[in-house]
Structures are given as structure tokens and as C-alpha cells.
XYZ file of C-alpha atoms in Angstrom:
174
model
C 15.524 -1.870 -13.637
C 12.510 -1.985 -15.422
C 8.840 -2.543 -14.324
C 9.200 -6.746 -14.401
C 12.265 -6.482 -12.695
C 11.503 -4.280 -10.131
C 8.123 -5.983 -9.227
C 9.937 -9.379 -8.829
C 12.574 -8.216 -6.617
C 9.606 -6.128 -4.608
C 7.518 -9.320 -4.512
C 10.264 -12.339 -4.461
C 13.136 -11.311 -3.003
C 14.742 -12.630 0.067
C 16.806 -9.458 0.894
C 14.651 -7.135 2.773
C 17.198 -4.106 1.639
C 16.472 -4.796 -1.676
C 12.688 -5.574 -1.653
C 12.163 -1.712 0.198
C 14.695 -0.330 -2.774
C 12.208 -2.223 -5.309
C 9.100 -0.817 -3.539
C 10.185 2.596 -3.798
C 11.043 2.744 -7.245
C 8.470 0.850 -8.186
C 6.394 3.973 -6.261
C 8.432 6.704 -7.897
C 8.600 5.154 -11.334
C 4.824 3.866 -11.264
C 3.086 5.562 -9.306
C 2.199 2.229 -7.504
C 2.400 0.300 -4.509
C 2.664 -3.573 -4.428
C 2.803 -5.576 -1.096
C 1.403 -9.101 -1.095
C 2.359 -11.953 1.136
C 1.373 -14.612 -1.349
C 2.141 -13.157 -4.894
C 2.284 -15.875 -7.830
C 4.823 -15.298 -10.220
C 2.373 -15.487 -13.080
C 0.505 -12.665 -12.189
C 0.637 -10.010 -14.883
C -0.128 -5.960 -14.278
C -1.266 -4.206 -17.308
C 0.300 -0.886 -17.831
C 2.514 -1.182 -15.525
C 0.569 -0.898 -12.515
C 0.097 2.864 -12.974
C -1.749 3.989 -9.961
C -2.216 0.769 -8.526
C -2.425 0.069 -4.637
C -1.748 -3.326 -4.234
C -1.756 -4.926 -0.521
C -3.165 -8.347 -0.687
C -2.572 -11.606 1.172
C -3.028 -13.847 -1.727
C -2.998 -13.520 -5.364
C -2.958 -16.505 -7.097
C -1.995 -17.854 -10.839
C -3.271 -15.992 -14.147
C -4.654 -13.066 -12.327
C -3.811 -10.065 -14.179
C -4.554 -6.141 -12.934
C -5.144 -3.477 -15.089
C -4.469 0.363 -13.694
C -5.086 2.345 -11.285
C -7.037 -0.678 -8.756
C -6.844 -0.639 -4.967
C -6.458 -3.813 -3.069
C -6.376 -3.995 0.481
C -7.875 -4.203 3.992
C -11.092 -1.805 5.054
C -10.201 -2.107 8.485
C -12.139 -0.194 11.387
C -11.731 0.854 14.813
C -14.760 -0.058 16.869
C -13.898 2.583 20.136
C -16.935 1.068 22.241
C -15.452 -2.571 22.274
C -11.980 -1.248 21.769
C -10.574 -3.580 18.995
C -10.828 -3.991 15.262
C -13.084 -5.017 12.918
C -13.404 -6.048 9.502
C -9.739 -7.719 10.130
C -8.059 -8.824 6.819
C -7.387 -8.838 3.150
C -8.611 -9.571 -0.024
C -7.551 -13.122 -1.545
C -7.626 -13.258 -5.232
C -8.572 -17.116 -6.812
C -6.877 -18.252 -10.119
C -7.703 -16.628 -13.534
C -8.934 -13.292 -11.782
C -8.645 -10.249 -13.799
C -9.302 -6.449 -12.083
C -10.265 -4.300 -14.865
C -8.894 -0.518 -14.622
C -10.060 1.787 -11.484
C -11.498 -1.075 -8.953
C -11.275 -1.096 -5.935
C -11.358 -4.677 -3.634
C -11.704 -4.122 0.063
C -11.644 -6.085 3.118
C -11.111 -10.235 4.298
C -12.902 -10.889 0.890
C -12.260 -13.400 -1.305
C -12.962 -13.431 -5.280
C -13.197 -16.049 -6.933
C -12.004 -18.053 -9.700
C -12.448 -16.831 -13.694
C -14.014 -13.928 -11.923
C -13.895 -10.482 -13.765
C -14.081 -7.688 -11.645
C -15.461 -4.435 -13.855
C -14.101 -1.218 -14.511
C -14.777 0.796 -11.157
C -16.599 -1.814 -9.370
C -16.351 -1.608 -5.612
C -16.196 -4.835 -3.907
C -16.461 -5.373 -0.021
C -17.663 -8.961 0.227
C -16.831 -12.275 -1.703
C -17.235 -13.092 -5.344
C -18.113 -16.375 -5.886
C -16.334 -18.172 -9.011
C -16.914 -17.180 -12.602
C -18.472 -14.074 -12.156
C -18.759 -10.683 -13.684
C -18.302 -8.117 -10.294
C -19.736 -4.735 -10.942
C -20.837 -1.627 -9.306
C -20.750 -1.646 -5.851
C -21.113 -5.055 -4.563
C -23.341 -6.697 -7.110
C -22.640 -9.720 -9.276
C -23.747 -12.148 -11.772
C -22.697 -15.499 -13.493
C -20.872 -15.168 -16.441
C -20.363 -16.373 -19.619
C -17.414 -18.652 -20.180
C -17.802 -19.086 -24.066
C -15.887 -15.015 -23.848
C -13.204 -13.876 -22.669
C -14.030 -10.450 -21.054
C -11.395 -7.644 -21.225
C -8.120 -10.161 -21.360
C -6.804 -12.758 -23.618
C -3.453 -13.554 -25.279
C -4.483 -13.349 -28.434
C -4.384 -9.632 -28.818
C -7.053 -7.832 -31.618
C -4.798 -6.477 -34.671
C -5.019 -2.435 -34.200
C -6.456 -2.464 -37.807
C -9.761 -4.342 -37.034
C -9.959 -2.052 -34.115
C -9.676 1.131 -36.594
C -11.704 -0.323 -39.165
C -14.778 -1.144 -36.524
C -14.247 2.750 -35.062
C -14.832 4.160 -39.049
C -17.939 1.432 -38.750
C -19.057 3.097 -35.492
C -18.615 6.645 -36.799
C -20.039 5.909 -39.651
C -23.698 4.999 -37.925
C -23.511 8.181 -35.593
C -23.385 10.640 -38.748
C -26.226 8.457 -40.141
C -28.273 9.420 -37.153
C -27.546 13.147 -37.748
């Protein structure tokens, strides 16, 4: 089975035998972990997931994950009351995308259109379109760009051409 295949049967699948076979290749093959209670089908991973923790209770429509991310709870044990705190997981709105290395922690929920940065750490909630960056921090952005993900992929040649560009300048400075 390949990556697709193995992440539906992990996520969709109404054999439980089957689902823990998916979840361990999916481990072994990827070097990932995917558990969500509320996975939409339309939710895309990027490379495959490589590296990926995944353990969310929602992730909605459009979102798509890039590598090496951690989603889950940020539970702790309180031993002077005796119980649990920070119960929950992360719920991730429509149109969300998780840029590589970011980690989402905790009941938090992110919102719509929201990007979350390259190695941002996020412990509380995003509101709706967003940029999320660093640790915790935030601000509104703009919806005339598409920020890390569209369909509409960039022809390798413009991306060569601009890197000649960009070389080009630092010898200049020389």
C-alpha cells in the first residue's frame, strides 16, 4: 500500500485490525503517526507525513500538513489537586495549512485560512485568517496570497531562473 492508501485505511476504516496494520506501516514506512477522531477526507499531508505526529480531535476540509509537525494534547498532572489539566486536543478549522516542523499543543483551536509558520509553537487558539508564528504570537493576514500552498504549482524553471537572479546580486555585493 502506498502512503494515500495506508492513511485512509488508518483514518477511515471500520476494521480496527486493519486500521492498527495501517498505523504501523504508516510508522515504519513514514516515520509518522496519524490518529484523529474527526479526520476529513480532503486533508492532504505533504511529503508524506515524514516525521509527523498527528493526534488531533478534529481536522477539518482543505487543511494540508507539511513534515515533520506535532499535533496533540499538552496534558499535565497537577499532584496537589490530583487530576489533569490542560485536558484536550487541538481542532484544526477549514483551509488550515501547518507549514514543516510545527508543533500545535493542547484543547486549542486554529482557525480558519490560518497558516501556521515553519516551527511555530502554538499552545492557545488562532483566531481565523491568521499567520501563527514563533511561539504563540499571531497576526492578520493577507488574503490577496496564498502563503506556502496552492494548486497551481510554480514551474521548477522560474524557480531556477529567480535562484541565478538571487546569486547573481550576492556576487555583486562581493
Amino acid at each position: 500500500m502506498n502512503f494515500n492508501e495506508l492513511l485512509q485505511t488508518n483514518c477511515f476504516s471500520q476494521d480496527h485490525e486493519e486500521r492498527e496494520k495501517a498505523a504501523e506501516l504508516l510508522e515504519i514506512n513514514y516515520n509518522c503517526e496519524i490518529k484523529c477522531f474527526d479526520i476529513h477526507p480532503s486533508v492532504k499531508f505533504a511529503h508524506h507525513a515524514r516525521g509527523c505526529t498527528v493526534i488531533a480531535s478534529k481536522i477539518c476540509e482543505g487543511v494540508v500538513i507539511y513534515q515533520n509537525v506535532t499535533i496533540g494534547s499538552n496534558l499535565r498532572f497537577n499532584k496537589t489537586t490530583e487530576s489533569w489539566e490542560n485536558v484536550g486536543m487541538p481542532i484544526l478549522a477549514k483551509n488550515v495549512i501547518v507549514a514543516d516542523g510545527a508543533k500545535i499543543l493542547g484543547p486549542v483551536i486554529i482557525g480558519e485560512n490560518t497558516v501556521v509558520a515553519a516551527g511555530a509553537i502554538i499552545t492557545i487558539d488562532i483566531p481565523k485568517n491568521c499567520i501563527a508564528f514563533g511561539v504563540n504570537k499571531y497576526k492578520e493576514r493577507d488574503l490577496n496570497y496564498d502563503l506556502i500552498y496552492n494548486e497551481k504549482n510554480i514551474e521548477i524553471e522560474e524557480i531556477l531562473k529567480a535562484n541565478e537572479e538571487l546569486i547573481k546580486k550576492f556576487n555583486q555585493k562581493k
